[in-house]
Coordinates of C-alpha atoms in Angstrom, one line a residue:
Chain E
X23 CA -17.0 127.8 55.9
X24 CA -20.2 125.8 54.9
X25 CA -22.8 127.7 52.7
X26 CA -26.2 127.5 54.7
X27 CA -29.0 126.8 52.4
X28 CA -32.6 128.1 53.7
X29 CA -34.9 125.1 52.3
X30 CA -38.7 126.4 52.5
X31 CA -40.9 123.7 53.3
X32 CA -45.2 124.5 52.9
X33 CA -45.9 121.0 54.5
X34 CA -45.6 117.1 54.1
X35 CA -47.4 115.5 51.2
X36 CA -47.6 116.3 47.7
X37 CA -51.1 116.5 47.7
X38 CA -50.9 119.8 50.0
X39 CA -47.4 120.6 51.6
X40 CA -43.9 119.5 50.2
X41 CA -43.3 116.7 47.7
X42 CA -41.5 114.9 49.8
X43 CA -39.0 113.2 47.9
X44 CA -38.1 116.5 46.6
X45 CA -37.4 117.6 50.2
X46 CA -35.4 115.0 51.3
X47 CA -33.5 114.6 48.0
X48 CA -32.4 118.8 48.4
X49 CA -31.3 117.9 51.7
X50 CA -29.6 115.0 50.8
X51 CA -27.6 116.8 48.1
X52 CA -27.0 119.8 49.8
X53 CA -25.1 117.7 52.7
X54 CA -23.6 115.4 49.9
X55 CA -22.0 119.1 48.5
X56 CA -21.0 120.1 52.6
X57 CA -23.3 123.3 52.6
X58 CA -25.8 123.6 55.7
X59 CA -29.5 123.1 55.2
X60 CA -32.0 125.5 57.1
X61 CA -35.6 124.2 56.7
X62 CA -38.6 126.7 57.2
X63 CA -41.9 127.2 56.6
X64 CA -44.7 129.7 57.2
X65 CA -46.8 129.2 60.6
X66 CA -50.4 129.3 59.7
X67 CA -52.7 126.3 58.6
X68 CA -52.4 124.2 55.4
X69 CA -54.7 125.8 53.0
X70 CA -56.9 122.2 53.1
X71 CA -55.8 118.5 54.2
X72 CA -55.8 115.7 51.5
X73 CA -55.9 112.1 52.3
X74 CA -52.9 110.5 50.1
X75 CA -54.6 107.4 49.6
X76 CA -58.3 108.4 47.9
X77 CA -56.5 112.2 46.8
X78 CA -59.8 113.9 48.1
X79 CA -59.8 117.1 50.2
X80 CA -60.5 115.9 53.9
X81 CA -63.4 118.2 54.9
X82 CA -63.0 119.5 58.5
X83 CA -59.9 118.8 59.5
X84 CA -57.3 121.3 59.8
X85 CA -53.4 120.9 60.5
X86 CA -50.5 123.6 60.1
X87 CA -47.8 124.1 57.5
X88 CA -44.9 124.5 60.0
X89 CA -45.8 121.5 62.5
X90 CA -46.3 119.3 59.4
X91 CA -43.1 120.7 57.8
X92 CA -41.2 119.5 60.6
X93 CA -41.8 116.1 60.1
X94 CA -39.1 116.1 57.0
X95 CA -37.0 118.6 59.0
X96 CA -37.0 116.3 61.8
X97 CA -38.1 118.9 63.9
X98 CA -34.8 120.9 63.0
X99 CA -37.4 123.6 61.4
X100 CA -37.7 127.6 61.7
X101 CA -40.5 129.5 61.4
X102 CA -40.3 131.6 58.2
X103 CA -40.9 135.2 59.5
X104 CA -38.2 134.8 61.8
X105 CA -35.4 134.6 59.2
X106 CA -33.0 137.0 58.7
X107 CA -31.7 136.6 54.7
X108 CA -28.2 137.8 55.9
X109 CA -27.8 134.4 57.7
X110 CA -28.7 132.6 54.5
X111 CA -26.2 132.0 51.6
X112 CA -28.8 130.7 48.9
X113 CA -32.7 129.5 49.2
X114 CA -34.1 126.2 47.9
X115 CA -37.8 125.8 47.2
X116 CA -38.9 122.0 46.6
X117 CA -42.6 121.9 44.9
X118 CA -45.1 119.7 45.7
X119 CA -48.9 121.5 45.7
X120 CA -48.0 123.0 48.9
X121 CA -45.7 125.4 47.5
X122 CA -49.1 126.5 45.2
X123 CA -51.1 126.3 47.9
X124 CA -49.4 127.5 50.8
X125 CA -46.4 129.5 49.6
X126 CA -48.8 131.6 47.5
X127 CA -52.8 131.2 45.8
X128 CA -51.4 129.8 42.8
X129 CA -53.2 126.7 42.7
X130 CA -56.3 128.1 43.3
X131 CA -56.0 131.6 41.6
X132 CA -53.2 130.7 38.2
X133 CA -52.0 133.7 37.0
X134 CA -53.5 136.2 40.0
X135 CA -51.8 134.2 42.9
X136 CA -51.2 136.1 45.7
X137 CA -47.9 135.5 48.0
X138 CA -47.3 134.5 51.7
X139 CA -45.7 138.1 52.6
X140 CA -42.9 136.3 54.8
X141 CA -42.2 134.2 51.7
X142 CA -42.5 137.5 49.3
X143 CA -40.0 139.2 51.5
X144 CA -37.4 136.4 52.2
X145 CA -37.1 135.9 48.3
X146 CA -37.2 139.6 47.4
X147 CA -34.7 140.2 50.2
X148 CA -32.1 137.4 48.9
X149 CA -32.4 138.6 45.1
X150 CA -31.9 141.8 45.3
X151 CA -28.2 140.8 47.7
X152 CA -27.9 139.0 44.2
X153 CA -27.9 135.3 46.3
X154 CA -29.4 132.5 44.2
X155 CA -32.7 130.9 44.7
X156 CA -33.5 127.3 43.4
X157 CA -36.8 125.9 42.8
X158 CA -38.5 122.6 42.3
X159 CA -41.1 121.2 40.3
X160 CA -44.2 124.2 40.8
X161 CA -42.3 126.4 42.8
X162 CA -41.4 128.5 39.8
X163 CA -44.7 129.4 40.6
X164 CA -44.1 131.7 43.4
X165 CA -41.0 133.3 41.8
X166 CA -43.2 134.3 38.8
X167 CA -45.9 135.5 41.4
X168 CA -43.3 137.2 43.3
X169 CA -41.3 139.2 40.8
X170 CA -44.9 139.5 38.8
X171 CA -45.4 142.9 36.9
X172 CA -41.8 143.9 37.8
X173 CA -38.5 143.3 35.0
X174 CA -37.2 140.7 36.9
X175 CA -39.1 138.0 34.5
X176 CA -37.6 134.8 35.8
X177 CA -36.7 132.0 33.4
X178 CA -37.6 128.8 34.7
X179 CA -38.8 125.1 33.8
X180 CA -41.9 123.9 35.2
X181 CA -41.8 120.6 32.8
X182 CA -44.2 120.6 29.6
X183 CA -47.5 121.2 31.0
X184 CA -48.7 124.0 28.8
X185 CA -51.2 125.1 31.1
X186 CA -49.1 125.6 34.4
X187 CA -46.2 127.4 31.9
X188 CA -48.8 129.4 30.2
X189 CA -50.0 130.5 33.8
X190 CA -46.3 131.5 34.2
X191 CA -45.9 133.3 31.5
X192 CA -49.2 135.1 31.7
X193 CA -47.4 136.5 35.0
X194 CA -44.1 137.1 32.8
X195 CA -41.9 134.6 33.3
X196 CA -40.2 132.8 30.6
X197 CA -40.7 129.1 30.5
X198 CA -38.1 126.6 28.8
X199 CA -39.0 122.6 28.9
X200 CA -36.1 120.2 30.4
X201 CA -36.1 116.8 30.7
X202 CA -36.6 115.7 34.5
X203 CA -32.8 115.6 35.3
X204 CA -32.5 119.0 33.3
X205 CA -32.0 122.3 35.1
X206 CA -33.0 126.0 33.8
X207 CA -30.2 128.3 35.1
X208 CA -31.2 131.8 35.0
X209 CA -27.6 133.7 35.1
X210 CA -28.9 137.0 35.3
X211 CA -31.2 136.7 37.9
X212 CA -29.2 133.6 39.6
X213 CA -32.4 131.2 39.8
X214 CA -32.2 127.7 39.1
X215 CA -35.1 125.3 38.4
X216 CA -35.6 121.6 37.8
X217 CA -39.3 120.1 36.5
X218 CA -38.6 116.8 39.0
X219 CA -42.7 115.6 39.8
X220 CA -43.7 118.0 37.3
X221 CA -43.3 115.3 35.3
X222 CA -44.9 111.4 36.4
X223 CA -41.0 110.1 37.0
X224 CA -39.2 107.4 38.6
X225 CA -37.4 108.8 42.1
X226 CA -33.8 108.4 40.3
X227 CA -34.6 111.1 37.6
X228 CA -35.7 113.4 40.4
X229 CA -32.8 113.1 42.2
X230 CA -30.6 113.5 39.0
X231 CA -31.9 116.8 38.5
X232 CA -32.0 117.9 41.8
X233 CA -28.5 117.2 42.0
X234 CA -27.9 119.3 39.5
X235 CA -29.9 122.2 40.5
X236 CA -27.7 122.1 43.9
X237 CA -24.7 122.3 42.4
X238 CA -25.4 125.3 40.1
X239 CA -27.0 127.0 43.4
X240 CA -24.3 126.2 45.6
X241 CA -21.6 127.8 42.5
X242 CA -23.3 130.8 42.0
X243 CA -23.6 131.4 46.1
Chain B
X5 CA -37.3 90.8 35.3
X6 CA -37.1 94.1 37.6
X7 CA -36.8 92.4 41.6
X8 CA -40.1 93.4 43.5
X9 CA -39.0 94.5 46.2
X10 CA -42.0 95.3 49.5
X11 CA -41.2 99.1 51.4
X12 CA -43.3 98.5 55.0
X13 CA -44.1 101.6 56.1
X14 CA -45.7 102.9 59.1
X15 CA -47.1 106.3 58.5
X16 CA -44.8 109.6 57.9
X17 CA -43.0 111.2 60.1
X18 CA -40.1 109.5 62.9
X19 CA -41.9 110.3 65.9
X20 CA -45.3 108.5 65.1
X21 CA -44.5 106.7 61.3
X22 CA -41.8 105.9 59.2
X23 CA -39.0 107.9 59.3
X24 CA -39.2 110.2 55.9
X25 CA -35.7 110.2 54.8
X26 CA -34.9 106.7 55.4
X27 CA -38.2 105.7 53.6
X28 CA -37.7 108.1 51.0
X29 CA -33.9 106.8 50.6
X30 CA -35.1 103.1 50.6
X31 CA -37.2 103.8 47.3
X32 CA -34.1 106.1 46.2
X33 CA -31.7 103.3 45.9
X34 CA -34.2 100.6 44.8
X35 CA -35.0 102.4 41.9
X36 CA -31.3 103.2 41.0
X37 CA -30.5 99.5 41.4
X38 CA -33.5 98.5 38.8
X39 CA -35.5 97.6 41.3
X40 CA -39.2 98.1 41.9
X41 CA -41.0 99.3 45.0
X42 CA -44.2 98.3 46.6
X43 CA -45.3 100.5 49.0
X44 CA -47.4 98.3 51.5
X45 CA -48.4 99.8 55.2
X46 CA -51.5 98.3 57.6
X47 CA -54.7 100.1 58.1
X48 CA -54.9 101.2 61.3
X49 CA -54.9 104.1 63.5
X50 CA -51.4 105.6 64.5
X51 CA -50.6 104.4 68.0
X52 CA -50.2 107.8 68.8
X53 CA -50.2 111.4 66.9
X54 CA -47.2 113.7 67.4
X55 CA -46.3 117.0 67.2
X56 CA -42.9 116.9 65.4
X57 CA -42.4 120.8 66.1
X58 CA -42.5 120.5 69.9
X59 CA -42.0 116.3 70.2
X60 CA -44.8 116.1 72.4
X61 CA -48.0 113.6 71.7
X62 CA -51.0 115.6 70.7
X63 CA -54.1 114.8 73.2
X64 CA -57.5 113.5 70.9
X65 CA -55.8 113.6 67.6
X66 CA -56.4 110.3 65.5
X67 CA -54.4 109.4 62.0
X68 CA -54.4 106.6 60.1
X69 CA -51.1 104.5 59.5
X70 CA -52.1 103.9 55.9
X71 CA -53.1 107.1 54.8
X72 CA -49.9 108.6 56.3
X73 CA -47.6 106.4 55.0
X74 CA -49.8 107.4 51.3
X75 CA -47.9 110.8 51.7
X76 CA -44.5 108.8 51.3
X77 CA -45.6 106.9 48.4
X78 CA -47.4 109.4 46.7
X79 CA -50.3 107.4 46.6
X80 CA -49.3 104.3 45.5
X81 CA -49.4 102.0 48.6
X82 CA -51.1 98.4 49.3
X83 CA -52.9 97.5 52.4
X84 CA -50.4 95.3 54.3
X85 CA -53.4 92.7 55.1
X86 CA -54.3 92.3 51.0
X87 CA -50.1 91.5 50.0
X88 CA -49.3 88.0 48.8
X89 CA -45.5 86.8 49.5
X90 CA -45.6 85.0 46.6
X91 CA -45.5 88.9 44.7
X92 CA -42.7 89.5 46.3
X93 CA -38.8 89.4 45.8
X94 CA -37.7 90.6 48.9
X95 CA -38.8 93.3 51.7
X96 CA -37.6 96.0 53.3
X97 CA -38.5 98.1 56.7
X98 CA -37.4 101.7 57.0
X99 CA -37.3 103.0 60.3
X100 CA -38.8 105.1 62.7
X101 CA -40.8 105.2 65.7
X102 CA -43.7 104.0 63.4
X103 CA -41.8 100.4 63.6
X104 CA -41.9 100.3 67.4
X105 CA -45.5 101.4 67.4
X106 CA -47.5 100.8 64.7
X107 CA -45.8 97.4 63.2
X108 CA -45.1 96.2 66.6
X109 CA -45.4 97.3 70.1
X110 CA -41.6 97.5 71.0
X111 CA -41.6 101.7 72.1
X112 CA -44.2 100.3 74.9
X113 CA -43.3 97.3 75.9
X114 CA -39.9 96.3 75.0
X115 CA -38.7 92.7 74.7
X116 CA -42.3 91.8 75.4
X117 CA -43.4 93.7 72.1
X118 CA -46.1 92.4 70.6
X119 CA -46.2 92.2 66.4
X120 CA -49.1 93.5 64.3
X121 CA -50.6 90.3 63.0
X122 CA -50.1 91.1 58.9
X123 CA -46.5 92.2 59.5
X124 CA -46.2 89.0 61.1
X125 CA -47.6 86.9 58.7
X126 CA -45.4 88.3 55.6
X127 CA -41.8 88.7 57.5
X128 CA -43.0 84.8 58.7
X129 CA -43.8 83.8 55.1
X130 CA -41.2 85.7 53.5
X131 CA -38.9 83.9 56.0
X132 CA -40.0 80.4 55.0
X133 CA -39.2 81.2 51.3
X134 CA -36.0 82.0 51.9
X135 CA -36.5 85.7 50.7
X136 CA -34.4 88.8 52.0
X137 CA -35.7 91.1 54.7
X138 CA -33.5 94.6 55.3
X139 CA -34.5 96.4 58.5
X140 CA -33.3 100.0 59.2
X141 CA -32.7 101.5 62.4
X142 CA -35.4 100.4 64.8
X143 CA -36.9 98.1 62.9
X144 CA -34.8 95.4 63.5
X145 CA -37.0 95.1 66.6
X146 CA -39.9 94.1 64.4
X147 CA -38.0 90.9 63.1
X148 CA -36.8 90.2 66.7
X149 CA -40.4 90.3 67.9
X150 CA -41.7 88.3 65.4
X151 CA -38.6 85.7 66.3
X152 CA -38.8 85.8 69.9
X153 CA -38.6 82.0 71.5
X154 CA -37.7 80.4 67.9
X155 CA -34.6 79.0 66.5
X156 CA -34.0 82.0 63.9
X157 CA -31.9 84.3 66.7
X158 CA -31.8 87.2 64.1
X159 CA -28.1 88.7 64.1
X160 CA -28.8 92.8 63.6
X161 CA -27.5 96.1 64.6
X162 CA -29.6 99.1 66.0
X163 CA -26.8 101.4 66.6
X164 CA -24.7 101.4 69.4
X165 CA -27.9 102.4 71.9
X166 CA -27.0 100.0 74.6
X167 CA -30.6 99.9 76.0
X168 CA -32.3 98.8 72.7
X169 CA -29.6 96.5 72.2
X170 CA -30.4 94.7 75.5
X171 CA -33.8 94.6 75.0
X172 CA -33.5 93.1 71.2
X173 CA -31.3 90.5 72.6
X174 CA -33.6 89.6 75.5
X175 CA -35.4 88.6 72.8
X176 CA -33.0 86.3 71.5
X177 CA -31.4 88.7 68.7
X178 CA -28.0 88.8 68.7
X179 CA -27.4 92.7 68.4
X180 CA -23.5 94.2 66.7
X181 CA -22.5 97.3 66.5
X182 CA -22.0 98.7 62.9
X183 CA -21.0 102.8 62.2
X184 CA -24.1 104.5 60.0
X185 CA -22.4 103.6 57.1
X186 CA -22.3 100.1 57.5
X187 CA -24.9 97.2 57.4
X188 CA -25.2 93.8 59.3
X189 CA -25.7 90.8 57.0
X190 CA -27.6 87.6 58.6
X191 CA -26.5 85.4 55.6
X192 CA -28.1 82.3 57.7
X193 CA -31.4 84.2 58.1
X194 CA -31.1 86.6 54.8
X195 CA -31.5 89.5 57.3
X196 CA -29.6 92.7 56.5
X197 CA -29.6 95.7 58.5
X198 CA -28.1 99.3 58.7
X199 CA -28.4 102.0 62.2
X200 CA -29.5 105.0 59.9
X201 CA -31.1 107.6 62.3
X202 CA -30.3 105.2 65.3
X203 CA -27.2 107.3 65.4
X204 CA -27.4 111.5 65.2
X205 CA -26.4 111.4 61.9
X206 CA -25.8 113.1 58.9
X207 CA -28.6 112.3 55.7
X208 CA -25.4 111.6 53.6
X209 CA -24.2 108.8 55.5
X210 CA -27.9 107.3 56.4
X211 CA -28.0 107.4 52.7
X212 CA -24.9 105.2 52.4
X213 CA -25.9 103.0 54.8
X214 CA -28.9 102.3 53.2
X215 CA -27.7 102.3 49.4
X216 CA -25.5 99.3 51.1
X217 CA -28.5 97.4 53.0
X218 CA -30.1 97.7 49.3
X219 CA -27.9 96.0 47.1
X220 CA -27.0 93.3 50.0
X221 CA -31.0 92.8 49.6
X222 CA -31.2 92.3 46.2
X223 CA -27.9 90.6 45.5
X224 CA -30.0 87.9 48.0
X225 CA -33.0 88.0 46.5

């Protein structure tokens, strides 16, 4: 029976959805490792569109999270409050600024971000059934704002940018630095994090790590 | 001396751009083979926007190919009209609809597709030079339109779709049939090609396919 994998998308960009190498490398390694991938994402719009090229915010224009999410799912894509945790095995959470923008405030608000509530609820649900959750480059972010003020304090890496771990840590989480094809494994709580574009580095490294963070989420599932 | 190596891309996403895994695989296996990407795509509207959710075209919606394909490269992408040959080692075209309607006209029209002039104008010039050109799933078409009615007769494969065969060797291609794994090699031309998402495939074997197409690239570059 193949593990199935729920992979929570917040878009298609780094900019403001999904880092998309870090998507396509967790689905890539997930069906390298035979486990099922489930892509979702929250249906509502991206919290602002940014034009890759120039890296401004595109005033006026509006797109959703889901839609644009489905372009790395090709179209294979749920929406997130439809998901039941009991179909789901494990949960992967690539970064990219959409995860901190979409997936919760914390790009805007640091150490006060709020949560999406169907995100809040999907990882609340699958901790607590003691499944693991992995997460990529500043998705720690919505762990820590998840589980903030509570004794869950997740260990995780979000690279070596002292101000994003110091955010993280305001909110209780305890941050370790890794290499980019490092992974924090948090036994106790069964997370698993890699810094991957945390860090400026070359598409091999990213994939090293992400590798690795599939592998240790896919043994403790 | 790292190769140089050109990505083409068409936007982001396979129903209007590049096809994000492929694309994303392609700079995947450059890098592990030492190789260096140059993200190039031309400025230009999309020929069409869609909605990769519901696959239908959204009505009034206008994107730029460029900017798009910007998401893919995390910024770092030439205009296609400003690249020099001469800075180049080799190309490669993921797939895509973005091929067949932003590089060429080929989803319109077929074997009477019509080639966007700077795509033209590099695959002609990279040609002359004797440099290698890989082109993934539907791309192939691109190279077959820019070759129509001249002695080159590219030999590729596009899958075992019988109707995109036809129409690639209406245009004097000479089309075979390769599994998802496996890659064409035009050593005449220095053409190499592999089906990727021509077939319903899984991202594992796309990503064999193209780790092959890449180091038949290089090893001709």
């Amino acid at each position: 029976m193949k593990k199935r994998v729920g992979v929570v998308l917040s878009g298609c960009g780094f900019l403001d959805g999904s880092e998309i190498h870090e998507a396509t490398l967790t689905l890539l390694h997930l069906d390298r490792a035979g486990a099922s991938s489930i892509c979702m994402a929250p249906r509502r719009p991206l919290a602002d569109v940014v034009d890759h090229e120039t890296k401004r915010s595109v005033a006026g224009e509006s797109r959703d999270v889901l839609r644009e999410a489905a372009r790395i799912a090709r179209g294979a894509i749920k929406d997130l409050a439809s998901v039941e945790p009991g179909t789901l095995d494990a949960l992967i959470l690539p970064g990219g600024y959409g995860a901190a923008k979409n997936l919760c405030t914390f790009a805007r608000d640091g150490a006060d971000a709020k949560v999406e509530p169907e995100i809040a609820r999907l990882i609340r649900a699958m901790h607590e059934a003691r499944k693991p959750i992995g997460v990529i480059c500043i998705a720690p972010a919505v762990l820590a704002a998840v589980f903030r003020g509570t004794p869950v304090r997740p260990t995780v890496t979000v690279g070596d940018d002292t101000v994003t771990g110091r955010a993280l840590a305001a909110m209780g989480a305890e941050v370790v630095v890794t290499p980019v094809t490092g992974i924090a494994i948090d036994e106790r709580n069964r997370f698993v994090s890699t810094p991957a574009y945390m860090y400026d580095a070359r598409i091999a490294d990213v994939s090293i790590g992400i590798e690795k963070l599939v592998a240790a989420v896919l043994s403790l599932a």
